[in-house]
Amino acid sequence: MGTSTRSIEQSYKLARERYAALGVDTDKAIRTLARIPVSIHCWQGDDVGGFENAGQELGGGLAVTGNYPGKARTPDELRADFEQAISLIPGRHRFNLHACYAETGRKKVERDELSAAQFRHWIAWAKAIGLGLDFNQTCFAHPKAADGMTLSHRNKGIRQFWIEHGIRCREIGAAIGKALGNTCLTNLWIPDGMKDTPADRQGPRERLAESLDAVFQKKINPKFNVDSVEPKLFGIGSESYVVGSHEFYLGYAVSRKILLTLDAGHYHPTEGIADKISSVMLYLPEIALHVSRGVRWDSDHVVTLTDELAAIAQEIVWGGHLGRVRIGLDYFDASINRVAAWVIGTRNMIKALLLALLSPIARLKALEAEGDFTSRLALMEDAKVLPFGTVWDYYCAKQGAPVGDSWLAEVKRYEQTVLSQRH
Ligand code: RNT
Ligand code: ZN
């Protein structure tokens, strides 16, 4: 087998030389990579179900397909599944919670009544295993969002309900950040939109801006919580109009000095988010990403190592934006083992970052500055077949994570012993 520690190290030494000849320091790349957290979304673990038992369907234009057995049914199961997943992923990462994952015990706590109390188990767990937490308002799968409108609703009472939810979520985010000594990102996405051509595109946007101002009015120490807003182009049932469009939220985030979340599935099918990063970084102190993979629509497929993913990582790394981009994942596939889905998507995100860190970017930029575009293209293409996999294996081994596909046997074992017992 080619995965013994000795052969990994020997191969790595050769790869290191190969990269060094192009001015790339592989040891440094690995050190940098180990410090980049990926915020892994809780909702892959249970098909965006949450634990409210509201009996409400997902809605909001979100759709999870598949019925692979063994999904987490309780917070404890979700935590156990996630611990299994992160044991197979190199590096130290974060866990991204949604408000609907509140633990309310026997009683019902409405979304406009939530507080950190319903998240104390999550916080204690995160603290115990050294995990950073992020948070999200849940403005879907709820009777008050049943007509697809929330913060931009024409009914004032409904707007007020979601405003209160938004405020409480930010407070929960702050409590999380304070308790963990690690800034929480609270991300706001709402489904608001229309299936068919609206007669009034302006009114809902005016109401949304007003509602958002109410949500973000209270100053919260940015050491504990920072806020982000997430635009979208269309959804199921909101094909013709989405109130919180890209232009809407870009303007909002810039003018209010909050973060913008770029979700890779939220644009036209061939429109990537990679090229947006260098522009928005000029005007925003920080941004957040929902790395996803849309297939024909915002289908939220498991992230694979595509050109688009590589380009996203390049823009973050080559642009010098590490530290100002909060990388998160957003996908939900219920047709395969959910722990594997977490592992595959997250390992791919990390691979893409490593690829970007291992690019001969200094040389490429120098060639570009000299106007030698021929050599730039030649080097970019040759760089694609450098021994990246060898460095990746070495990184996994060094981090104590499984090398190659050996993680899969672990997931299969977990499926046999744990997941398959859930009926
Ligand atoms: C929906 C957004 C949003 C959700 C999660 C569950 O289109 O991408 O981020 O996927 O909040
Ligand atoms: Zn998203």
mmCIF file of N, CA and C in Angstrom, residues 64 167 174 265 347:
data_model
loop_
_atom_site.group_PDB
_atom_site.id
_atom_site.type_symbol
_atom_site.label_atom_id
_atom_site.label_comp_id
_atom_site.label_asym_id
_atom_site.label_seq_id
_atom_site.Cartn_x
_atom_site.Cartn_y
_atom_site.Cartn_z
ATOM 1 N N VAL A 64 -35.144 19.406 -0.032
ATOM 2 C CA VAL A 64 -34.175 18.346 0.196
ATOM 3 C C VAL A 64 -34.727 17.083 -0.437
ATOM 4 N N ILE A 167 -33.631 39.831 16.051
ATOM 5 C CA ILE A 167 -32.930 40.458 17.176
ATOM 6 C C ILE A 167 -32.455 39.384 18.154
ATOM 7 N N ALA A 174 -24.313 36.576 20.033
ATOM 8 C CA ALA A 174 -23.393 37.258 20.946
ATOM 9 C C ALA A 174 -23.096 36.398 22.176
ATOM 10 N N GLY A 265 -24.779 29.046 -4.980
ATOM 11 C CA GLY A 265 -25.946 28.571 -5.722
ATOM 12 C C GLY A 265 -26.983 29.652 -5.982
ATOM 13 N N ARG A 347 -13.836 18.137 3.033
ATOM 14 C CA ARG A 347 -12.482 17.799 2.559
ATOM 15 C C ARG A 347 -12.234 18.450 1.200
#
